[in-house]
Structure formats: C-alpha cells, structure tokens
Amino acid sequence: MKEFKLYAITGEQFHPNRPLVEVMEEAIRGGADFIQLRDKNSSKKEVYEKALQLRALTEKYEVPFVINDYVDVALAVDADGVHLGQEDLPLQVARKILGPNKIIGISTHRIEEAREAQQNGADYIGVGPIFPTKSKVDVVDPVTTKYIEEVVKEITIPFVAIGGIKLHNVDQVLRAGATRICAISEIVESKNVTKTCEQFIQKIDAYEK
C-alpha cells in the first residue's frame, strides 16, 4: 500500500447539487491521495455504478480507491480494497475473498480493536471519531486525541485519524502524532474543495518538518 496523507470519503448529502465525481476530482487535485466510496443509502446497483465512475477517476490519477462495507462491489469494479467497520464482515473472511494483494482497512475506536486489526492483518486502521461528527448517524462517542497517542505508542501499521476533523482543529490531531488525516464534510461541503484539501496538506506537511 502506497503512503498517503489526506484520505477523502464521499458524502453526497453535503453537496446535493454537485456531481460526485466532480467533487472527488477537485479533492484529488487539491492533494487527496486516498479515496473511499461510502454510501449507506443507495441501492447496491447505484453503489456499483458510482464505484465504476470513481474507479475510473482514481485510476486516472493513480490514487488508491476503497469501498466501504461492500466486498462484492469492490471485487466487481476491481477497487484497490475495502474499508470495514467493527460490525462488518470479519477481516479474515474479507481477506479470503479479496486475496492477499487488496487493501483492507478497519475502523477502530479503542486500542483493543487496533491491536486486533493489526494482529489479523489489516493494512491500515481508522482511528476515531476524534471529535463529534455529523457525517455518520451510527457514530460512537468521540475517542479524543488521547486515542491517537495510544496508537502512536503501540501500533505499527498505518493509521488515519477520522471524525469531526476540520481545518480549525486538525492541529490538535497532528500534535497528538497523526500523520494521516481523513475528512468528509469539511472537504466535500466546501465551496472550494481543491483549496480546502491544499490547506489540509499544508498543515500536515508543516508537522512533518
């Protein structure tokens, strides 16, 4: 799995009057270097059609592309992998279906889940939600930046901080030790998606120096 800094997740509810691919292309142009299709509401056929479009887009820009939950859709469009929650298909089962070369990411909310994901062969983990978020209805309570500090000390696979991260609070996340950031509404709801992504990248880069 190639290194990344800014992980962008789709959130069409935040841009109802703009096409999905247009918004995500603007994000990539601004520096988003990992894309996830997350759609809990559309039919499987609609998710598949969106996945085909995003697969073409991400191949054009050579950006990794994963699909939330749907292992079958990921296989159907030859996505780079899947992202799974704690209540989704077990990691080992997904690996058996997808094979050894696909990316599998796992959402984690406490260090025990992070340890388990690493032990079971996850390629990366999501760490969060760091702050309260309006992007998910089934979200757990914020884990705060203390969870980031725990992961930095113990987990060796890549992790991406997620949940309520905005330009105004991302410095707290980076100070805690995160080097990869995920955002949904702050990116896709922006009036200037490309500029917002550029600003995230500038902040991430400032902490790497």
Coordinates of N, CA and C in Angstrom, one line a residue:
M1 N 0.9 -1.2 0.0 CA 0.0 0.0 0.0 C 0.9 1.2 0.0
K2 N 0.7 2.1 -0.9 CA 1.5 3.3 -1.0 C 1.1 4.3 0.1
E3 N 2.1 5.1 0.5 CA 1.9 6.1 1.5 C 0.9 7.1 1.1
F4 N 0.1 7.7 2.1 CA -0.8 8.7 1.8 C -0.9 9.7 3.0
K5 N -1.5 10.9 2.8 CA -1.6 11.9 3.8 C -3.1 12.3 4.0
L6 N -3.8 12.5 2.9 CA -5.2 13.0 3.0 C -6.2 12.1 2.4
Y7 N -7.0 11.5 3.3 CA -8.0 10.4 2.9 C -9.3 11.1 2.9
A8 N -9.9 11.1 1.7 CA -11.2 11.7 1.5 C -12.3 10.7 1.3
I9 N -13.4 10.8 2.0 CA -14.5 9.9 1.9 C -15.7 10.7 1.3
T10 N -16.4 10.0 0.4 CA -17.6 10.6 -0.2 C -18.7 10.9 0.8
G11 N -19.4 12.0 0.5 CA -20.5 12.3 1.4 C -21.5 13.2 0.5
E12 N -22.3 12.5 -0.3 CA -23.1 13.2 -1.3 C -24.2 14.1 -0.6
Q13 N -24.5 13.8 0.6 CA -25.5 14.6 1.3 C -25.0 16.0 1.6
F14 N -23.7 16.2 1.5 CA -23.2 17.5 1.8 C -23.0 18.4 0.5
H15 N -23.2 17.8 -0.7 CA -23.2 18.6 -1.9 C -24.3 18.1 -2.8
P16 N -25.5 18.3 -2.5 CA -26.7 17.7 -3.2 C -26.8 18.2 -4.6
N17 N -26.2 19.4 -4.9 CA -26.3 20.0 -6.3 C -25.1 19.8 -7.1
R18 N -24.2 19.0 -6.7 CA -22.9 18.8 -7.4 C -22.7 17.3 -7.7
P19 N -22.2 17.0 -8.9 CA -21.9 15.6 -9.2 C -20.8 15.0 -8.3
L20 N -21.0 13.7 -7.9 CA -20.0 13.1 -7.1 C -18.6 13.1 -7.6
V21 N -18.5 12.7 -8.9 CA -17.1 12.6 -9.5 C -16.5 14.0 -9.6
E22 N -17.2 15.0 -9.9 CA -16.7 16.3 -10.0 C -16.1 16.7 -8.6
V23 N -16.8 16.5 -7.6 CA -16.3 16.9 -6.2 C -15.1 16.1 -5.9
M24 N -15.1 14.8 -6.1 CA -13.9 14.0 -5.7 C -12.7 14.3 -6.6
E25 N -12.9 14.7 -7.8 CA -11.8 15.0 -8.7 C -11.2 16.3 -8.2
E26 N -12.0 17.3 -7.7 CA -11.4 18.5 -7.1 C -10.6 18.2 -5.9
A27 N -11.1 17.2 -5.1 CA -10.4 16.8 -3.9 C -9.0 16.3 -4.2
I28 N -9.0 15.4 -5.2 CA -7.7 14.8 -5.7 C -6.8 15.9 -6.2
R29 N -7.3 16.8 -6.9 CA -6.4 17.9 -7.5 C -5.9 18.7 -6.3
G30 N -6.6 18.8 -5.2 CA -6.1 19.5 -4.1 C -5.1 18.8 -3.2
G31 N -4.9 17.5 -3.4 CA -4.0 16.7 -2.7 C -4.5 15.5 -2.0
A32 N -5.8 15.2 -2.1 CA -6.4 14.0 -1.5 C -5.8 12.8 -2.2
D33 N -5.1 11.9 -1.5 CA -4.4 10.8 -2.2 C -4.9 9.5 -1.7
F34 N -6.1 9.4 -1.2 CA -6.8 8.1 -0.9 C -8.3 8.4 -0.9
I35 N -9.0 7.6 -1.6 CA -10.5 7.9 -1.8 C -11.3 6.7 -1.3
Q36 N -12.3 7.0 -0.5 CA -13.2 5.9 -0.1 C -14.7 6.3 -0.6
L37 N -15.3 5.3 -1.2 CA -16.7 5.5 -1.5 C -17.5 4.9 -0.3
R38 N -18.3 5.8 0.3 CA -19.2 5.4 1.4 C -20.6 5.8 1.1
D39 N -21.5 4.8 0.9 CA -22.9 5.1 0.6 C -23.7 4.1 1.2
K40 N -24.4 4.5 2.3 CA -25.3 3.6 3.1 C -26.7 3.6 2.6
N41 N -27.0 4.5 1.7 CA -28.5 4.7 1.4 C -28.9 4.3 0.0
S42 N -28.0 4.2 -0.9 CA -28.3 3.9 -2.3 C -28.5 2.4 -2.4
S43 N -29.1 1.9 -3.5 CA -29.2 0.5 -3.8 C -27.9 0.0 -4.2
K44 N -27.7 -1.3 -4.1 CA -26.4 -1.9 -4.5 C -26.0 -1.6 -5.9
K45 N -27.0 -1.6 -6.8 CA -26.8 -1.2 -8.2 C -26.2 0.2 -8.3
E46 N -26.8 1.1 -7.6 CA -26.4 2.5 -7.6 C -25.0 2.6 -7.1
V47 N -24.7 1.9 -6.0 CA -23.4 2.0 -5.4 C -22.3 1.4 -6.4
Y48 N -22.7 0.4 -7.1 CA -21.8 -0.2 -8.1 C -21.6 0.8 -9.2
E49 N -22.6 1.5 -9.7 CA -22.4 2.5 -10.8 C -21.5 3.6 -10.3
K50 N -21.7 4.1 -9.1 CA -20.8 5.1 -8.5 C -19.4 4.6 -8.4
A51 N -19.3 3.4 -8.0 CA -17.9 2.8 -7.8 C -17.2 2.7 -9.2
L52 N -17.9 2.4 -10.2 CA -17.3 2.3 -11.5 C -16.8 3.7 -11.9
Q53 N -17.5 4.7 -11.7 CA -17.1 6.1 -12.0 C -15.9 6.5 -11.2
L54 N -15.9 6.2 -9.9 CA -14.8 6.6 -9.1 C -13.5 5.7 -9.3
R55 N -13.7 4.5 -9.7 CA -12.6 3.6 -10.1 C -11.9 4.2 -11.3
A56 N -12.7 4.7 -12.3 CA -12.1 5.3 -13.5 C -11.3 6.6 -13.1
L57 N -11.9 7.4 -12.2 CA -11.3 8.6 -11.8 C -10.0 8.3 -11.0
T58 N -10.0 7.4 -10.1 CA -8.8 7.2 -9.3 C -7.7 6.5 -10.1
E59 N -8.1 5.7 -11.1 CA -7.1 5.1 -11.9 C -6.4 6.2 -12.7
K60 N -7.1 7.2 -13.2 CA -6.6 8.3 -14.0 C -5.5 9.0 -13.2
Y61 N -5.8 9.2 -11.9 CA -4.9 10.0 -11.0 C -3.9 9.1 -10.2
E62 N -4.1 7.8 -10.4 CA -3.2 6.8 -9.7 C -3.4 7.0 -8.1
V63 N -4.6 7.1 -7.7 CA -4.9 7.2 -6.3 C -5.6 6.0 -5.8
P64 N -5.2 5.4 -4.6 CA -5.9 4.2 -4.1 C -7.4 4.5 -3.9
F65 N -8.2 3.5 -4.1 CA -9.6 3.6 -4.0 C -10.2 2.4 -3.3
V66 N -10.9 2.6 -2.2 CA -11.5 1.5 -1.5 C -13.0 1.8 -1.3
I67 N -13.8 0.8 -1.0 CA -15.2 0.9 -0.9 C -15.6 0.5 0.5
N68 N -16.4 1.3 1.1 CA -16.9 1.0 2.5 C -17.9 -0.2 2.5
D69 N -17.6 -1.2 3.3 CA -18.5 -2.3 3.5 C -18.6 -3.4 2.4
Y70 N -18.8 -3.0 1.2 CA -19.3 -3.9 0.1 C -18.1 -4.6 -0.6
V71 N -17.7 -5.7 0.0 CA -16.7 -6.5 -0.6 C -17.0 -6.9 -2.0
D72 N -18.3 -7.3 -2.3 CA -18.7 -7.7 -3.6 C -18.5 -6.6 -4.7
V73 N -18.9 -5.4 -4.3 CA -18.7 -4.2 -5.2 C -17.3 -4.0 -5.5
A74 N -16.5 -4.0 -4.4 CA -15.0 -3.8 -4.6 C -14.4 -4.8 -5.6
L75 N -14.9 -6.1 -5.5 CA -14.4 -7.1 -6.5 C -14.9 -6.8 -7.9
A76 N -16.2 -6.4 -7.9 CA -16.8 -6.1 -9.2 C -16.2 -5.0 -10.1
V77 N -15.7 -4.0 -9.4 CA -15.1 -2.9 -10.1 C -13.6 -2.9 -10.0
D78 N -13.0 -3.9 -9.4 CA -11.6 -4.0 -9.2 C -11.0 -2.8 -8.4
A79 N -11.7 -2.5 -7.3 CA -11.2 -1.4 -6.4 C -9.9 -1.9 -5.8
D80 N -9.2 -1.0 -5.2 CA -8.0 -1.4 -4.5 C -8.2 -2.2 -3.2
G81 N -9.4 -2.0 -2.7 CA -9.8 -2.7 -1.5 C -11.1 -2.3 -0.8
V82 N -11.2 -2.6 0.5 CA -12.4 -2.2 1.2 C -12.0 -1.6 2.5
H83 N -13.0 -0.9 3.1 CA -12.9 -0.4 4.5 C -14.0 -1.0 5.3
L84 N -13.7 -1.6 6.4 CA -14.7 -2.3 7.2 C -14.9 -1.8 8.6
G85 N -16.1 -1.8 9.1 CA -16.4 -1.4 10.4 C -16.3 -2.5 11.3
Q86 N -16.5 -2.3 12.6 CA -16.4 -3.4 13.6 C -17.6 -4.4 13.5
E87 N -18.7 -3.9 12.9 CA -19.8 -4.8 12.7 C -20.0 -5.4 11.3
D88 N -19.0 -5.2 10.5 CA -19.0 -5.7 9.1 C -18.4 -7.1 9.0
L89 N -18.2 -7.6 7.8 CA -17.6 -8.9 7.6 C -16.3 -8.9 8.3
P90 N -16.0 -10.1 9.0 CA -14.7 -10.2 9.6 C -13.5 -10.0 8.7
L91 N -12.4 -9.4 9.2 CA -11.3 -9.1 8.3 C -10.7 -10.4 7.7
Q92 N -10.6 -11.5 8.4 CA -10.1 -12.7 7.8 C -11.0 -13.2 6.7
V93 N -12.3 -13.1 6.8 CA -13.2 -13.5 5.7 C -13.0 -12.6 4.5
A94 N -13.0 -11.3 4.7 CA -12.8 -10.4 3.6 C -11.4 -10.7 2.9
R95 N -10.4 -11.0 3.7 CA -9.1 -11.3 3.1 C -9.2 -12.5 2.2
K96 N -9.9 -13.5 2.7 CA -10.0 -14.8 1.9 C -10.7 -14.5 0.6
I97 N -11.7 -13.6 0.6 CA -12.5 -13.3 -0.6 C -11.6 -12.4 -1.6
L98 N -11.0 -11.4 -1.0 CA -10.3 -10.4 -1.8 C -8.9 -10.9 -2.2
G99 N -8.3 -11.7 -1.5 CA -6.9 -12.1 -1.8 C -5.9 -11.3 -1.0
P100 N -4.6 -11.7 -1.2 CA -3.6 -11.0 -0.4 C -3.1 -9.6 -0.8
N101 N -3.5 -9.3 -2.0 CA -3.0 -8.0 -2.5 C -3.9 -6.8 -2.4
K102 N -5.1 -7.0 -2.0 CA -6.0 -5.9 -1.8 C -5.9 -5.2 -0.5
I103 N -6.2 -4.0 -0.4 CA -6.1 -3.2 0.8 C -7.4 -3.5 1.7
I104 N -7.1 -3.7 2.9 CA -8.3 -3.8 3.9 C -8.0 -2.9 5.1
G105 N -8.9 -1.9 5.2 CA -8.8 -1.0 6.4 C -9.9 -1.3 7.3
I106 N -9.7 -1.0 8.6 CA -10.6 -1.3 9.7 C -10.8 -0.1 10.5
S107 N -12.1 0.2 10.8 CA -12.4 1.3 11.8 C -12.1 0.8 13.2
T108 N -11.5 1.6 14.0 CA -11.2 1.2 15.4 C -11.6 2.4 16.3
H109 N -12.0 2.1 17.5 CA -12.4 3.2 18.4 C -11.7 3.0 19.8
R110 N -11.0 2.0 20.0 CA -10.2 1.8 21.2 C -9.0 0.9 20.9
I111 N -8.0 0.9 21.8 CA -6.7 0.3 21.5 C -6.9 -1.2 21.3
E112 N -7.8 -1.9 22.0 CA -8.0 -3.3 21.8 C -8.4 -3.6 20.4
E113 N -9.3 -2.8 19.8 CA -9.7 -3.0 18.4 C -8.5 -2.8 17.5
A114 N -7.7 -1.8 17.8 CA -6.5 -1.6 17.0 C -5.5 -2.7 17.0
R115 N -5.3 -3.3 18.2 CA -4.4 -4.4 18.3 C -4.9 -5.6 17.5
E116 N -6.2 -5.9 17.6 CA -6.8 -7.0 16.9 C -6.7 -6.8 15.4
A117 N -7.0 -5.6 14.9 CA -6.9 -5.3 13.5 C -5.5 -5.6 13.0
Q118 N -4.5 -5.1 13.7 CA -3.1 -5.3 13.4 C -2.7 -6.8 13.4
Q119 N -3.1 -7.5 14.4 CA -2.8 -8.9 14.5 C -3.5 -9.7 13.4
N120 N -4.6 -9.3 12.9 CA -5.4 -10.0 11.9 C -5.0 -9.6 10.5
G121 N -4.1 -8.7 10.4 CA -3.5 -8.4 9.0 C -4.1 -7.2 8.3
A122 N -4.7 -6.3 9.0 CA -5.2 -5.1 8.4 C -4.1 -4.3 7.8
D123 N -4.3 -3.7 6.7 CA -3.3 -2.8 6.0 C -3.2 -1.5 6.7
Y124 N -4.3 -1.0 7.2 CA -4.3 0.3 7.9 C -5.6 0.3 8.8
I125 N -5.6 1.2 9.8 CA -6.8 1.4 10.6 C -7.3 2.8 10.6
G126 N -8.5 3.0 10.8 CA -9.1 4.3 11.1 C -9.1 4.5 12.6
V127 N -8.8 5.6 13.0 CA -8.7 5.9 14.5 C -9.7 7.1 14.8
G128 N -10.8 6.8 15.4 CA -11.7 7.9 15.7 C -13.1 7.3 16.2
P129 N -14.1 8.2 16.3 CA -14.1 9.6 15.9 C -13.3 10.4 16.9
I130 N -12.4 11.3 16.4 CA -11.7 12.1 17.3 C -12.6 13.2 18.0
F131 N -13.4 13.8 17.1 CA -14.3 14.9 17.6 C -15.7 14.4 17.2
P132 N -16.8 15.1 17.8 CA -18.1 14.9 17.3 C -18.2 15.1 15.8
T133 N -19.1 14.2 15.2 CA -19.2 14.3 13.7 C -20.6 14.2 13.3
K134 N -21.0 14.9 12.2 CA -22.3 14.8 11.7 C -22.4 14.0 10.4
S135 N -21.3 13.3 10.1 CA -21.2 12.6 8.8 C -21.8 11.2 9.0
K136 N -21.9 10.7 10.2 CA -22.4 9.3 10.4 C -23.5 9.4 11.5
V137 N -24.6 8.6 11.2 CA -25.7 8.6 12.2 C -25.4 7.5 13.3
D138 N -24.6 6.5 13.0 CA -24.4 5.4 13.9 C -23.0 5.6 14.6
V139 N -22.6 6.8 14.8 CA -21.3 7.1 15.3 C -21.2 6.8 16.8
V140 N -20.0 6.3 17.2 CA -19.7 6.2 18.7 C -19.3 7.5 19.3
D141 N -19.1 7.5 20.6 CA -18.7 8.8 21.2 C -17.3 9.1 20.8
P142 N -16.9 10.4 20.8 CA -15.6 10.8 20.4 C -14.5 10.1 21.3
V143 N -13.5 9.7 20.7 CA -12.4 9.0 21.4 C -11.3 10.0 21.9
T144 N -11.3 11.2 21.3 CA -10.4 12.3 21.6 C -9.0 12.0 21.1
T145 N -8.1 12.9 21.2 CA -6.8 12.8 20.7 C -6.0 11.8 21.6
K146 N -6.5 11.5 22.8 CA -5.7 10.5 23.6 C -5.6 9.2 23.0
Y147 N -6.6 8.8 22.2 CA -6.6 7.5 21.5 C -5.5 7.5 20.4
I148 N -5.3 8.7 19.8 CA -4.2 8.8 18.8 C -2.9 8.5 19.5
E149 N -2.7 9.1 20.7 CA -1.4 9.0 21.4 C -1.2 7.5 21.8
E150 N -2.3 6.8 22.1 CA -2.1 5.3 22.4 C -1.7 4.6 21.2
V151 N -2.3 4.9 20.1 CA -2.0 4.2 18.8 C -0.5 4.4 18.4
V152 N -0.1 5.7 18.5 CA 1.3 6.1 18.1 C 2.3 5.2 18.9
K153 N 2.0 5.0 20.2 CA 2.9 4.3 21.1 C 3.0 2.8 20.8
E154 N 1.9 2.2 20.3 CA 1.8 0.8 20.2 C 1.6 0.1 18.9
I155 N 0.9 0.8 18.0 CA 0.5 0.2 16.7 C 1.6 0.6 15.6
T156 N 1.9 -0.4 14.8 CA 3.0 -0.2 13.8 C 2.4 -0.1 12.4
I157 N 1.2 -0.5 12.1 CA 0.6 -0.4 10.8 C 0.1 1.1 10.6
P158 N 0.0 1.5 9.4 CA -0.5 2.9 9.2 C -1.9 3.1 9.8
F159 N -2.1 4.4 10.3 CA -3.4 4.7 10.8 C -3.8 6.1 10.3
V160 N -5.1 6.3 10.1 CA -5.6 7.6 9.7 C -6.6 8.1 10.7
A161 N -6.4 9.3 11.2 CA -7.3 9.9 12.1 C -8.6 10.4 11.4
I162 N -9.7 10.2 12.0 CA -11.0 10.5 11.4 C -12.0 10.9 12.4
G163 N -13.0 11.7 12.0 CA -14.1 12.1 12.9 C -14.1 13.5 13.3
G164 N -14.9 14.3 12.6 CA -15.1 15.7 13.0 C -13.9 16.6 12.8
I165 N -12.9 16.1 12.0 CA -11.7 16.9 11.8 C -11.9 18.0 10.8
K166 N -11.6 19.2 11.2 CA -11.8 20.4 10.4 C -10.4 21.1 10.3
L167 N -10.4 22.1 9.4 CA -9.2 22.9 9.3 C -8.8 23.6 10.6
H168 N -9.9 24.0 11.4 CA -9.6 24.7 12.6 C -9.2 23.8 13.8
N169 N -9.4 22.5 13.7 CA -8.9 21.7 14.8 C -7.9 20.6 14.4
V170 N -7.5 20.5 13.2 CA -6.6 19.5 12.7 C -5.2 19.6 13.4
D171 N -4.9 20.8 13.8 CA -3.6 20.9 14.5 C -3.5 20.1 15.8
Q172 N -4.6 20.0 16.5 CA -4.7 19.2 17.7 C -4.4 17.7 17.4
V173 N -4.9 17.3 16.3 CA -4.8 15.9 15.8 C -3.3 15.6 15.4
L174 N -2.7 16.5 14.7 CA -1.3 16.4 14.3 C -0.4 16.5 15.4
R175 N -0.7 17.3 16.4 CA 0.2 17.4 17.6 C 0.2 16.1 18.4
A176 N -0.9 15.4 18.3 CA -1.1 14.1 19.1 C -0.3 13.0 18.4
G177 N 0.2 13.2 17.2 CA 1.0 12.3 16.5 C 0.5 11.7 15.2
A178 N -0.7 12.1 14.8 CA -1.3 11.6 13.5 C -0.5 12.2 12.3
T179 N -0.3 11.4 11.3 CA 0.4 11.9 10.1 C -0.5 11.8 8.9
R180 N -1.6 11.1 9.1 CA -2.6 10.9 8.0 C -4.0 11.4 8.5
I181 N -4.7 12.2 7.7 CA -5.9 12.8 8.1 C -7.0 12.4 7.2
C182 N -8.2 12.1 7.8 CA -9.4 11.8 7.0 C -10.4 12.9 7.3
A183 N -11.1 13.4 6.2 CA -12.2 14.4 6.4 C -13.3 14.0 5.4
I184 N -14.5 14.3 5.8 CA -15.6 14.1 4.9 C -16.3 15.5 4.6
S185 N -17.1 16.0 5.6 CA -17.9 17.2 5.3 C -17.0 18.4 5.1
E186 N -15.9 18.5 5.8 CA -15.0 19.7 5.7 C -14.5 19.8 4.2
I187 N -14.3 18.7 3.6 CA -13.8 18.7 2.2 C -15.0 18.8 1.2
V188 N -15.9 17.9 1.2 CA -16.9 17.8 0.2 C -18.0 18.9 0.3
E189 N -18.2 19.5 1.5 CA -19.2 20.5 1.6 C -18.6 21.9 1.3
S190 N -17.2 21.9 1.1 CA -16.5 23.2 0.9 C -17.0 23.9 -0.4
K191 N -17.0 25.2 -0.4 CA -17.2 25.9 -1.6 C -16.1 25.8 -2.6
N192 N -14.9 25.6 -2.0 CA -13.7 25.4 -2.8 C -13.0 24.1 -2.3
V193 N -13.4 23.0 -2.9 CA -12.9 21.7 -2.4 C -11.4 21.6 -2.6
T194 N -10.9 22.0 -3.7 CA -9.4 21.9 -4.0 C -8.6 22.7 -3.0
K195 N -9.0 23.9 -2.8 CA -8.3 24.8 -1.8 C -8.3 24.2 -0.4
T196 N -9.5 23.7 0.0 CA -9.6 23.1 1.3 C -8.6 21.9 1.5
C197 N -8.5 21.1 0.5 CA -7.6 20.0 0.5 C -6.1 20.5 0.5
E198 N -5.8 21.5 -0.2 CA -4.5 22.1 -0.2 C -4.1 22.6 1.2
Q199 N -5.1 23.2 1.9 CA -4.9 23.7 3.2 C -4.6 22.6 4.2
F200 N -5.3 21.5 4.0 CA -5.1 20.3 4.9 C -3.6 19.8 4.7
I201 N -3.2 19.7 3.4 CA -1.9 19.2 3.1 C -0.8 20.1 3.7
Q202 N -1.0 21.4 3.6 CA -0.1 22.3 4.1 C 0.1 22.1 5.6
K203 N -1.0 21.9 6.3 CA -0.9 21.7 7.8 C -0.2 20.4 8.1
I204 N -0.6 19.3 7.3 CA 0.1 18.0 7.6 C 1.6 18.1 7.3
D205 N 2.0 18.8 6.2 CA 3.4 18.9 5.8 C 4.1 19.7 6.9
A206 N 3.5 20.7 7.5 CA 4.1 21.6 8.5 C 4.6 20.8 9.7
Y207 N 3.9 19.7 10.0 CA 4.2 18.9 11.2 C 5.2 17.8 10.8
E208 N 5.5 17.6 9.6 CA 6.5 16.6 9.2 C 7.9 17.2 9.1
K209 N 8.0 18.5 9.2 CA 9.3 19.2 9.0 C 10.0 19.2 10.4

